[in-house]
Tab-separated table of C-alpha atoms and ligand atoms in Angstrom:
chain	number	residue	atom	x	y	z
A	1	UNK	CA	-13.276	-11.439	-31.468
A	2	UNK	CA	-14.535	-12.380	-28.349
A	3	UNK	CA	-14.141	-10.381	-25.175
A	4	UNK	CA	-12.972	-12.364	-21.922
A	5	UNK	CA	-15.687	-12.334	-20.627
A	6	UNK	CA	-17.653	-14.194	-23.353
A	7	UNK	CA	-14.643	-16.470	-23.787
A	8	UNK	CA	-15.085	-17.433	-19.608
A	9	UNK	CA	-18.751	-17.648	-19.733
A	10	UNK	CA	-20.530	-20.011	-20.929
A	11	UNK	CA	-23.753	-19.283	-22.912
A	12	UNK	CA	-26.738	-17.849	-20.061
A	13	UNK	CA	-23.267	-18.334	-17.343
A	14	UNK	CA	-24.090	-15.675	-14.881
A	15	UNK	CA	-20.285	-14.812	-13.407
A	16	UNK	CA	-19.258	-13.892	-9.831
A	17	UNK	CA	-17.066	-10.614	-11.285
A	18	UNK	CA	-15.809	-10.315	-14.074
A	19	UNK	CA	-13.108	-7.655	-16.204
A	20	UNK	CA	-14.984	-4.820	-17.985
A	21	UNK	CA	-13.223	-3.525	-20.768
A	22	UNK	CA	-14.923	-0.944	-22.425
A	23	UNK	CA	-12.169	2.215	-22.092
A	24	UNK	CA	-8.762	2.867	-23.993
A	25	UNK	CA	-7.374	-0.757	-23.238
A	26	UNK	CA	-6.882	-1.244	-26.886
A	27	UNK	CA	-5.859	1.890	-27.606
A	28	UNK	CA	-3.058	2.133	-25.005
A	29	UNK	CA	-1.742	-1.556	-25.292
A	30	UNK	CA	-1.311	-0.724	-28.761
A	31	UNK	CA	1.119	1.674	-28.244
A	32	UNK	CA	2.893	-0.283	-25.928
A	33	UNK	CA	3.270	-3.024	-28.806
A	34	UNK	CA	3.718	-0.062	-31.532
A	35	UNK	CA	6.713	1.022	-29.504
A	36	UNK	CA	7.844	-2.127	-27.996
A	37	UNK	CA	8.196	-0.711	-24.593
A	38	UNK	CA	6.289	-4.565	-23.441
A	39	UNK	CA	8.141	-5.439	-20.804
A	40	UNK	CA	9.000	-3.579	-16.783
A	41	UNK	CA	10.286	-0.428	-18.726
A	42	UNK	CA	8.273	2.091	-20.384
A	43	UNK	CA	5.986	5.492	-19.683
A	44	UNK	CA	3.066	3.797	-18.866
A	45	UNK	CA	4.384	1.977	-15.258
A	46	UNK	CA	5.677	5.969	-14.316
A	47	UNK	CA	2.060	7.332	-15.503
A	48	UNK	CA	-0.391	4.979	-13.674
A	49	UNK	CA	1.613	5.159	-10.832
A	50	UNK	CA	1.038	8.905	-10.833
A	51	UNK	CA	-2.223	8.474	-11.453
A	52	UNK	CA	-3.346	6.552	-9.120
A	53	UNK	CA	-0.998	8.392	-6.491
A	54	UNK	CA	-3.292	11.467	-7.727
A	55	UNK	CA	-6.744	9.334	-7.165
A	56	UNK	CA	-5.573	8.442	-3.532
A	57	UNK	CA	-4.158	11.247	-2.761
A	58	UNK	CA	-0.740	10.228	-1.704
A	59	UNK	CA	2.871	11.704	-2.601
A	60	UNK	CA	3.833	8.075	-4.212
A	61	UNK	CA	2.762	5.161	-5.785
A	62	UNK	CA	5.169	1.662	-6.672
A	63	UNK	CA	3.590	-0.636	-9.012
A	64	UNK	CA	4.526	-4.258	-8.402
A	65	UNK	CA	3.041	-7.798	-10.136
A	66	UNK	CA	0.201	-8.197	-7.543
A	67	UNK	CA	-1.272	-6.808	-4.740
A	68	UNK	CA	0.789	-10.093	-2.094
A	69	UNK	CA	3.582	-8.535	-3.453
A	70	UNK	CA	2.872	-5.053	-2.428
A	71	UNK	CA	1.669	-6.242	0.881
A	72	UNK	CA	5.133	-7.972	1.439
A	73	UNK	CA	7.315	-4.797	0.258
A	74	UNK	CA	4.673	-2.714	2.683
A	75	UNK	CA	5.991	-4.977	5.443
A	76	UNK	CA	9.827	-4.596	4.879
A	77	UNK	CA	9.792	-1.011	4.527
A	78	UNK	CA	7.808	-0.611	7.934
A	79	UNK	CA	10.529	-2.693	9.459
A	80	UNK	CA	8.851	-5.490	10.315
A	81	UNK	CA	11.319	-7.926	11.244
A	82	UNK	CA	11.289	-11.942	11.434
A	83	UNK	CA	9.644	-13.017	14.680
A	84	UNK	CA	7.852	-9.253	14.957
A	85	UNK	CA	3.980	-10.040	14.891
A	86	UNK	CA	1.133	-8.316	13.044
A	87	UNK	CA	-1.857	-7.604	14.032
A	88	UNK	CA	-4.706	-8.536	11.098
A	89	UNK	CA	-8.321	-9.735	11.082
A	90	UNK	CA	-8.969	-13.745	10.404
A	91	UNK	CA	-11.522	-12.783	8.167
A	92	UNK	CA	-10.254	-11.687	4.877
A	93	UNK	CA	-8.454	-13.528	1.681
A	94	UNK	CA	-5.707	-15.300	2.843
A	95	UNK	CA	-2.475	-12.961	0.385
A	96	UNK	CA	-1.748	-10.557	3.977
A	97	UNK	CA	-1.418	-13.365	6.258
A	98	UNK	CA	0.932	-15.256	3.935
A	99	UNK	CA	3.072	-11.898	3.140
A	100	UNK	CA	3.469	-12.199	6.936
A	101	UNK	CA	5.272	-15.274	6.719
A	102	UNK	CA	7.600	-14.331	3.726
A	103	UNK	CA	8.884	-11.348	6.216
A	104	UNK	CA	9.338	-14.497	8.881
A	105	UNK	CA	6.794	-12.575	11.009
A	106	UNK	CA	3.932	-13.815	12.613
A	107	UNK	CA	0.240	-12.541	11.792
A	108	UNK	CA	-2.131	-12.048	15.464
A	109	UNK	CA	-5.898	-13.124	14.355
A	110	UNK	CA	-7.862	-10.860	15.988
A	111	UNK	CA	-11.956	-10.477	15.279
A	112	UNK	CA	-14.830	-9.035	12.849
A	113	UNK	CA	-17.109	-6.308	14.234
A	114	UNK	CA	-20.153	-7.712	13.559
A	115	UNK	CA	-22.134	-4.509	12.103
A	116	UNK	CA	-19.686	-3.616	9.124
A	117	UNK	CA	-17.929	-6.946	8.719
A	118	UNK	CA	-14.597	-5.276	9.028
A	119	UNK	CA	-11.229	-5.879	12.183
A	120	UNK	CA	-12.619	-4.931	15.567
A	121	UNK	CA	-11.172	-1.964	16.939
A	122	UNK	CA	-12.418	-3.466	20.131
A	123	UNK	CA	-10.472	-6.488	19.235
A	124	UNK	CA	-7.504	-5.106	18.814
A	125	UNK	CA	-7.679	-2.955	21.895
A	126	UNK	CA	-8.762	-5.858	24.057
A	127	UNK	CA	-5.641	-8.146	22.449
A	128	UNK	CA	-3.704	-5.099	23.110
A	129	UNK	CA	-4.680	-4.897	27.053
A	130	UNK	CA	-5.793	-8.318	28.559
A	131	UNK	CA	-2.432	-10.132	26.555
A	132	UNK	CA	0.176	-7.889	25.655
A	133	UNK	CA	3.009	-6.404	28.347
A	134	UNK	CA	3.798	-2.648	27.114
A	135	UNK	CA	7.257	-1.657	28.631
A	136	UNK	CA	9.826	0.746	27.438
A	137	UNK	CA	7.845	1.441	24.169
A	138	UNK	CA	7.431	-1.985	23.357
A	139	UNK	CA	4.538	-4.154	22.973
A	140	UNK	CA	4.871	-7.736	23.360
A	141	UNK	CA	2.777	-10.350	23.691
A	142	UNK	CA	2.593	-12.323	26.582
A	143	UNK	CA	1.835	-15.683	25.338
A	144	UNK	CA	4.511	-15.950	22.508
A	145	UNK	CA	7.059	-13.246	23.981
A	146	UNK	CA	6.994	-11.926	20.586
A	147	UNK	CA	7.449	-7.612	19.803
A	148	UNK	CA	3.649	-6.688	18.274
A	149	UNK	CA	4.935	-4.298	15.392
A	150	UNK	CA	2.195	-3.148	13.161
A	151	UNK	CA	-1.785	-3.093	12.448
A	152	UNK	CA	-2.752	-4.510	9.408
A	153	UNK	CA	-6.716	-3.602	8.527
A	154	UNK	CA	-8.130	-4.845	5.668
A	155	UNK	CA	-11.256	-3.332	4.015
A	156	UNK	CA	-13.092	-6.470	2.797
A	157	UNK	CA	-15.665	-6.401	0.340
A	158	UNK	CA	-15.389	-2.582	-0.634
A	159	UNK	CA	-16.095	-1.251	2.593
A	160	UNK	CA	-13.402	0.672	4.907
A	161	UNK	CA	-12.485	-0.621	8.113
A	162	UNK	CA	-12.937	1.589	11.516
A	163	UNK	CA	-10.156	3.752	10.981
A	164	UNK	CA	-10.094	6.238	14.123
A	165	UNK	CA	-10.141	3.757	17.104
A	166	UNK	CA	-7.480	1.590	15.044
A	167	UNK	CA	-5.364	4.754	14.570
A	168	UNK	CA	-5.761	5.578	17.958
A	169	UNK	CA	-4.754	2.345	18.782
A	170	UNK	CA	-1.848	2.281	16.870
A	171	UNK	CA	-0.128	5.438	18.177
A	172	UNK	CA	-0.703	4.688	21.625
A	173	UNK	CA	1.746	1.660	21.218
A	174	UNK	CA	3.756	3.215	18.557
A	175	UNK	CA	2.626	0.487	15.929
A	176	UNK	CA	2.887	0.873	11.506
A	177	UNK	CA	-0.948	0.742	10.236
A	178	UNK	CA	-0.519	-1.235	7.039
A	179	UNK	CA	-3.834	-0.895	4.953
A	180	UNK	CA	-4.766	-3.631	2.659
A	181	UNK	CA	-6.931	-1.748	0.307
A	182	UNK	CA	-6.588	-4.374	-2.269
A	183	UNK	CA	-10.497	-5.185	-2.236
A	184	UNK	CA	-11.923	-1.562	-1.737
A	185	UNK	CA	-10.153	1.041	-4.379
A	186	UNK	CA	-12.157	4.234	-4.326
A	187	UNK	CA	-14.039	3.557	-1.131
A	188	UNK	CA	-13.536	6.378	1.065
A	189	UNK	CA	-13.291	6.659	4.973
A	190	UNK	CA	-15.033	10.013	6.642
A	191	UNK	CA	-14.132	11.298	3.176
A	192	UNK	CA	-10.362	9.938	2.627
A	193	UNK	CA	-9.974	7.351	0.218
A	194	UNK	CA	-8.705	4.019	1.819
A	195	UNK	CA	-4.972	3.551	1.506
A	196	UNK	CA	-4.298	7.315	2.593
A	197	UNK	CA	-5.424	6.454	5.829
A	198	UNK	CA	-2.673	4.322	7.894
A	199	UNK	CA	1.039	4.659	6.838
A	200	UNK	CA	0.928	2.741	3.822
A	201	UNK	CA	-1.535	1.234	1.492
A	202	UNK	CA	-1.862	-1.545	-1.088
A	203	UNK	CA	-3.665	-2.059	-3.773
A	204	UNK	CA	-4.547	-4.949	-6.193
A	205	UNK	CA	-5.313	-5.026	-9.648
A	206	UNK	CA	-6.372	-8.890	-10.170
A	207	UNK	CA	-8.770	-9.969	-12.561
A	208	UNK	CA	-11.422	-10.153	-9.920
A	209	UNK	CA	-11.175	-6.405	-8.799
A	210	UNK	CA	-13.097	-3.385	-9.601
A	211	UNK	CA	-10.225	-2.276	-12.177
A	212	UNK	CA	-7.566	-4.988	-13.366
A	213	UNK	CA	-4.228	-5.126	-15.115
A	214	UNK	CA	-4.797	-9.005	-15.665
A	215	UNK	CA	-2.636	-8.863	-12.256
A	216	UNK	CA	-0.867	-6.041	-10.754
A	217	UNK	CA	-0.243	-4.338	-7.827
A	218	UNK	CA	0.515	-1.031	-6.130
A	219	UNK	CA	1.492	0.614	-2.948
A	220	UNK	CA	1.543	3.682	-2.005
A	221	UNK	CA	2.313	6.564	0.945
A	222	UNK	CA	3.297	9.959	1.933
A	223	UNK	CA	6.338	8.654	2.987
A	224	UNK	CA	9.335	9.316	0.681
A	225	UNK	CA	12.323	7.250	1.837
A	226	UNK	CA	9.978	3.946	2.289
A	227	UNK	CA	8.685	5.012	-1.219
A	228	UNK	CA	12.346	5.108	-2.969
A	229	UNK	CA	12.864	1.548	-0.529
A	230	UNK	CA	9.714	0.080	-2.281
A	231	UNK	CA	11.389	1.144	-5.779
A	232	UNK	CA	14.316	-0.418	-4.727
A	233	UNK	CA	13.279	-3.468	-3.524
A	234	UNK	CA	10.745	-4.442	-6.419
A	235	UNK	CA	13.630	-3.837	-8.606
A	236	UNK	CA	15.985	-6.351	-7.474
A	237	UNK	CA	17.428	-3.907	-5.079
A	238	UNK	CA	20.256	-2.298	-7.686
A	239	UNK	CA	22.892	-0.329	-6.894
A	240	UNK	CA	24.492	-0.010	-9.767
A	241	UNK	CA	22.889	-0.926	-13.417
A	242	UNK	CA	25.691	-0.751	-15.501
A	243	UNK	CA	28.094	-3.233	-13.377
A	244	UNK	CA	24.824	-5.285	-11.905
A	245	UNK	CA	25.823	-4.291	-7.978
A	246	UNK	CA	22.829	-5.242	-5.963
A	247	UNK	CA	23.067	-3.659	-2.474
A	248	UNK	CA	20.783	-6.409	-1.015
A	249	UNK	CA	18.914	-9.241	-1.502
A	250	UNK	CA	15.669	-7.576	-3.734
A	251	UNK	CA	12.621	-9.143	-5.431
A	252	UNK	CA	11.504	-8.744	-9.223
A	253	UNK	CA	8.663	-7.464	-8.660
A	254	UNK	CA	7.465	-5.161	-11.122
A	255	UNK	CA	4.828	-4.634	-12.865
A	256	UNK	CA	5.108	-4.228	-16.811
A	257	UNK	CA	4.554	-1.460	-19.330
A	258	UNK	CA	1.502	-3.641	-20.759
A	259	UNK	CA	0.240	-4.302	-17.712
A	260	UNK	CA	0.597	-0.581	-16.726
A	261	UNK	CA	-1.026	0.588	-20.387
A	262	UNK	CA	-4.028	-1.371	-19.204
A	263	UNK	CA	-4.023	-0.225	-15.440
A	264	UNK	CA	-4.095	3.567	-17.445
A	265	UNK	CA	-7.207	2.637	-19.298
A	266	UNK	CA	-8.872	0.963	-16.361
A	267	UNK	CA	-8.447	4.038	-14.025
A	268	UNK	CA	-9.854	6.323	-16.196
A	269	UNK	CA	-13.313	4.608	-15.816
A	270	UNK	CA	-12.862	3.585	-12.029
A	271	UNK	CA	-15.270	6.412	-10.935
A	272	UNK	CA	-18.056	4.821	-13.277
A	273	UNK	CA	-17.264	1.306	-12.261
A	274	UNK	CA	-17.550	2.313	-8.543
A	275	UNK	CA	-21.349	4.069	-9.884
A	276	UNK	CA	-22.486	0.477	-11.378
A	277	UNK	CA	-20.881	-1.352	-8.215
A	278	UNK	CA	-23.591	1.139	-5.728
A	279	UNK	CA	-26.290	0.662	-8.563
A	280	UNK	CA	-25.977	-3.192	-8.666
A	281	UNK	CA	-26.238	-3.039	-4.623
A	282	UNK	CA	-29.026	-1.123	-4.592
A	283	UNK	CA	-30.935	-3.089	-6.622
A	284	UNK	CA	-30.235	-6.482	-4.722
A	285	UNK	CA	-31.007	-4.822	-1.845
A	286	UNK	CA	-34.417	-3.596	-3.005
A	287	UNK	CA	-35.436	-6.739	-4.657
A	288	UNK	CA	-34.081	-8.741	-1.622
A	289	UNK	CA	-35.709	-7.022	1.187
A	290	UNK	CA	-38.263	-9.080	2.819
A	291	UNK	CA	-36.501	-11.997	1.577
A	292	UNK	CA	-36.901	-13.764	5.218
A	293	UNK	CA	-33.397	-14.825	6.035
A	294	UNK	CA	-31.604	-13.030	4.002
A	295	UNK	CA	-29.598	-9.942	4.814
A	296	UNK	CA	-27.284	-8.138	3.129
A	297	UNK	CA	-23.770	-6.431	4.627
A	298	UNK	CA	-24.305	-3.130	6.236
A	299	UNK	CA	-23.084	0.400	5.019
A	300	UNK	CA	-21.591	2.168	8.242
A	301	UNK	CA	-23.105	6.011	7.713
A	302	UNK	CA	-19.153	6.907	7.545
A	303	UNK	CA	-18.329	4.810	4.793
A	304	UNK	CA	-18.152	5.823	1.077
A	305	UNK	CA	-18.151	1.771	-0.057
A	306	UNK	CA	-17.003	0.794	-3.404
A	307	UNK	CA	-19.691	-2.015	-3.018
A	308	UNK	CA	-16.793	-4.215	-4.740
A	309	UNK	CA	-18.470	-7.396	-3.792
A	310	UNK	CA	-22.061	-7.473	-3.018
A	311	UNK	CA	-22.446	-10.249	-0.515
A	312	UNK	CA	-25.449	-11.495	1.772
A	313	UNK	CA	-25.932	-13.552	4.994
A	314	UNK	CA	-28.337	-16.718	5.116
A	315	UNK	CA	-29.924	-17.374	8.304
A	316	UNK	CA	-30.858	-20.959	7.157
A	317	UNK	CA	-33.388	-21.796	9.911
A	318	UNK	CA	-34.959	-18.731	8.135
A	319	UNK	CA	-34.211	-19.147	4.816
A	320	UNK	CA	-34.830	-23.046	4.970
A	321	UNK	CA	-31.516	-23.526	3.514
A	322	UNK	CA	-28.433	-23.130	4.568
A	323	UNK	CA	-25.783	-20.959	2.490
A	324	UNK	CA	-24.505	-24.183	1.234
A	325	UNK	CA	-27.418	-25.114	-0.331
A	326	UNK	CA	-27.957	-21.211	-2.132
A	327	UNK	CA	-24.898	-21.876	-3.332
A	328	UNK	CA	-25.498	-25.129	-4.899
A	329	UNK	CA	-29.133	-24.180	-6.027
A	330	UNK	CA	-28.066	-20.784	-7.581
A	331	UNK	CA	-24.959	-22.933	-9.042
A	332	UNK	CA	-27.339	-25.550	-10.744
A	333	UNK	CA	-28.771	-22.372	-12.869
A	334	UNK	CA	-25.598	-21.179	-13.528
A	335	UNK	CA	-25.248	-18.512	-11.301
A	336	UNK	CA	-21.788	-18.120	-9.697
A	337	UNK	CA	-21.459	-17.245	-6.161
A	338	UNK	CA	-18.421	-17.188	-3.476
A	339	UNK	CA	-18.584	-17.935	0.240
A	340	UNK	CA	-17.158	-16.234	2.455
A	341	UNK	CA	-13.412	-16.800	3.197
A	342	UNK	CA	-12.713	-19.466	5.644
A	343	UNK	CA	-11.526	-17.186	8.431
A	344	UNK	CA	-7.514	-17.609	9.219
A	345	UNK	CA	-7.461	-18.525	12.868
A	346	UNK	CA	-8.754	-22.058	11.515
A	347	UNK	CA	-6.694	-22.191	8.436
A	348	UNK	CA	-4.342	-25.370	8.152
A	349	UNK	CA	-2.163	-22.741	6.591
A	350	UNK	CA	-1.250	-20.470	9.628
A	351	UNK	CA	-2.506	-23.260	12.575
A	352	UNK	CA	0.538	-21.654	14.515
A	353	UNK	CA	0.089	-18.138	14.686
A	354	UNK	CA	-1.923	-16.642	17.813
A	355	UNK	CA	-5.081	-15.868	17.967
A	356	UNK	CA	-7.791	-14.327	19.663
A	357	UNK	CA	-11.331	-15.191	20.219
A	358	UNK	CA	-12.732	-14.935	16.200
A	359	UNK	CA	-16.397	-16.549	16.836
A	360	UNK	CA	-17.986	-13.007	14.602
A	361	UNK	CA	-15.460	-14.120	12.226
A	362	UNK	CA	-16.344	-17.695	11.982
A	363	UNK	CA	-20.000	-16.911	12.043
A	364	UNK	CA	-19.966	-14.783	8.925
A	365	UNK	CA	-18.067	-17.389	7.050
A	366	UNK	CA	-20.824	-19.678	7.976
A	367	UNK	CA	-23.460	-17.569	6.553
A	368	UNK	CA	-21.921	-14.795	3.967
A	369	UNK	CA	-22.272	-15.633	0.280
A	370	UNK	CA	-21.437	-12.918	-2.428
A	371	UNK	CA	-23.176	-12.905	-5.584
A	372	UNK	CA	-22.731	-11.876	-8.964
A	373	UNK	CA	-21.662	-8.723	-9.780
A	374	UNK	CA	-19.238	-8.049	-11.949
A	375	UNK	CA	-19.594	-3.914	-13.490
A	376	UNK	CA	-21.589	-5.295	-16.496
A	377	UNK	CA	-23.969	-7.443	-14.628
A	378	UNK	CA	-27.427	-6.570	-16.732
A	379	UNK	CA	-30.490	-5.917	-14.979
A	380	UNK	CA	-32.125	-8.745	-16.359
A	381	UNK	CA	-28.974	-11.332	-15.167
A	382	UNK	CA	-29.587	-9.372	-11.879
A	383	UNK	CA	-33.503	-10.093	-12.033
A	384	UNK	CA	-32.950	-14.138	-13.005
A	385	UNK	CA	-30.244	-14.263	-9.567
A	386	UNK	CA	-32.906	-12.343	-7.483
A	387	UNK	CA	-35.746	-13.943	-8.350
A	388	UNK	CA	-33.658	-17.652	-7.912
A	389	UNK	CA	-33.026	-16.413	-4.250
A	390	UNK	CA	-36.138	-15.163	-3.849
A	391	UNK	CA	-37.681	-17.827	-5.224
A	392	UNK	CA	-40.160	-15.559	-6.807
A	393	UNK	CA	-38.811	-17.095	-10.794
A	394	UNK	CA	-39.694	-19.499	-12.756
A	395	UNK	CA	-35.960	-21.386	-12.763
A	396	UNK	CA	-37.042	-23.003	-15.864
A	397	UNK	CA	-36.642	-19.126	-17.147
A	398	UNK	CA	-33.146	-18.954	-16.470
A	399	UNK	CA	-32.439	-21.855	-19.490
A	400	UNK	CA	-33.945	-20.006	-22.298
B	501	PLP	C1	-7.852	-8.848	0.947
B	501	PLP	C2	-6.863	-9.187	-0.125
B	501	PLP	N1	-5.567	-8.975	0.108
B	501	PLP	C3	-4.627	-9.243	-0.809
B	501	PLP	C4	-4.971	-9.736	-2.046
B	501	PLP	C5	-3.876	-10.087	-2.985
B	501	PLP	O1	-3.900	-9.458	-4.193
B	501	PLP	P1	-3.274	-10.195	-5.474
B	501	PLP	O2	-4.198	-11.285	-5.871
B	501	PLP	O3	-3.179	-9.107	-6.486
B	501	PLP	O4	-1.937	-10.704	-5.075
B	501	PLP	C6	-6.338	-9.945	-2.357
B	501	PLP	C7	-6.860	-10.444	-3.618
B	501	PLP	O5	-6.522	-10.928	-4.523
B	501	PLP	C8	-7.300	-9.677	-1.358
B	501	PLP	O6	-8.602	-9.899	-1.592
């Protein structure tokens, strides 16, 4: 039988990042089928939530279908309230800033730092001072009269965001920090594992990330009564099971025993998969340095980064192409690569929310291109993307 990720790529394909199933995925789906505990009931949900409540460190852990959907229970439980805004940066996957809108609240674009890649502190504060009015203990912003409720960093690419200043930040005005973690599982802040850092955390478990339940999600926090309201309100917000009393207006939004069975399996390996991640950097980074015009993103020296998705800037007056153009050549030889998201403040999608000045932002989505590097990536498919970028290869070596 072929795995998935024969069955997606094509003979010589060299994928972006792919699944790696090489654990007790079998083994543990099995049982779910063995049993028929399939569906949103079953031991597996309550044991990779503990688990990965254990690998964070937090008190709990509520799985839910995808990582949006954890994001959007994150943001009910912290009270955010329709017409509240939330702070976020414009650069990062577009799932926060739409989870935003399903709470009828607005997201604030603020910038990218341009060392890590990660939400300014700087940004924030400056938002926070030259256009917000702070009185009575509450923030509001100036230009849209709306309350500024909560911080919401996300650590893009497997690295962690700035915690401290944002923290700092955040207390000062009495705002929620809502980390979206979904891209950087196991990275670690000053030594804390993202998620454990603000007062909730989210997590995603699409097919894309370092460990995947085909989709999935989780959230997590030390705080109990927003844990048991996350429980409640993935669950279609029951009251009573036997009569079908729902208390409120709740979401089906769990995750299943299958899915969870698979999540199990997955975990156990994360600490490897985070080892190949920092081994397939290093080697880009070796083989690309001296590449003129091509950089790679940062490590801050605080950082413990997953390395989730190894990505590079093109300075095409240096380079002689433009990241554009990478892309296309490296796509002709069947090499998959992603640009960087198109930063929020200038997507069609949220043209009405506020922003801030995002020009870092928009800058690194003109030049950032991740390349493959899925947990299996071989050193020879790493060698044939290399030397394509490099320009060092032989492309007719990449057919045979
Ligand atoms: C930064 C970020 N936030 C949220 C999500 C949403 O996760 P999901 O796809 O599981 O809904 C993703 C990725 O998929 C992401 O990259």
């Amino acid at each position: 039988m072929r795995s998935e990720r024969e069955a997606a790529a094509p003979a010589g394909f060299i994928p972006l990042c792919v699944p790696e199933i090489r654990g007790n995925e079998w083994k543990y789906v099995k049982e779910c089928l063995d049993t028929n505990f399939v569906s949103s009931v079953g031991p597996f949900v309550d044991r990779f939530e503990s688990m990965l409540a254990t690998y964070v460190g937090t008190r709990h852990a509520v799985a839910t279908v995808n990582g949006t959907a954890a994001i959007h229970i994150a943001l009910l439980v912290a009270g955010i309230q329709p017409g509240d805004e939330v702070i976020l940066p414009s650069l990062t996957f577009i799932a926060p800033a739409n989870a935003i809108r399903y709470v009828g609240a607005w997201p604030v674009f603020v910038d990218s730092e341009p060392d890590y890649w990660q939400m300014s502190p700087e940004s924030i504060a400056c938002f926070i001072q030259k256009q917000c009015d702070w009185t009575n203990g509450t923030l509001r912003n100036k230009a849209t009269g709306r309350r500024v409720r909560a911080i919401l960093p996300v650590h893009i690419l497997g690295h962690p965001a700035d915690m401290d200043p944002i923290l700092e930040t955040a207390r000062k005005y009495n705002l929620a920090v809502i980390e979206d973690a979904t891209e950087a599982l196991g990275a670690k802040y000053k030594g804390r594992k993202v998620g454990h850092i603000g007062d909730i955390g989210c997590f995603s478990f699409n097919g894309n990330k370092i460990i995947t339940t085909g989709g999935g999600g989780m959230l997590v926090t030390d705080n109990e009564q927003w844990a048991a309201r996350a429980k409640y309100l993935t669950t279609q917000a029951k009251d009573d099971p036997i009569e079908f009393v729902h208390g409120e207006v709740g979401y089906n939004y769990r995750l299943t025993n299958l899915q969870a069975a698979m999540g199990c399996a997955q975990l156990e390996l994360l600490d490897d998969y985070i080892e190949a991640k920092r081994a397939i950097a290093s080697r880009y980074s070796k083989a690309l340095t001296g590449v003129p015009g091509i950089s790679e993103m940062p490590i801050a020296p605080w950082a413990g980064s997953s390395c989730w998705l190894y990505t590079i800037l093109v300075d095409a007056l240096r380079y002689k192409k433009d990241r554009r153009e990478l892309f296309a050549h490296l796509k002709s030889h069947q090499v998959q690569t992603r640009p960087l998201w198109q930063p929020l403040h200038l997507s069609p999608a949220h043209k009405d929310a506020f922003a801030t000045d995002c020009s870092c932002a928009a800058a690194l989505n003109n030049s950032g291109l991740s390349l493959p590097c899925s947990v299996g990536l071989t050193a020879h498919q790493q060698h044939q993307v290399t030397g394509l970028i490099s320009q060092k290869l032989d492309p007719g070596m990449i057919a045979r």
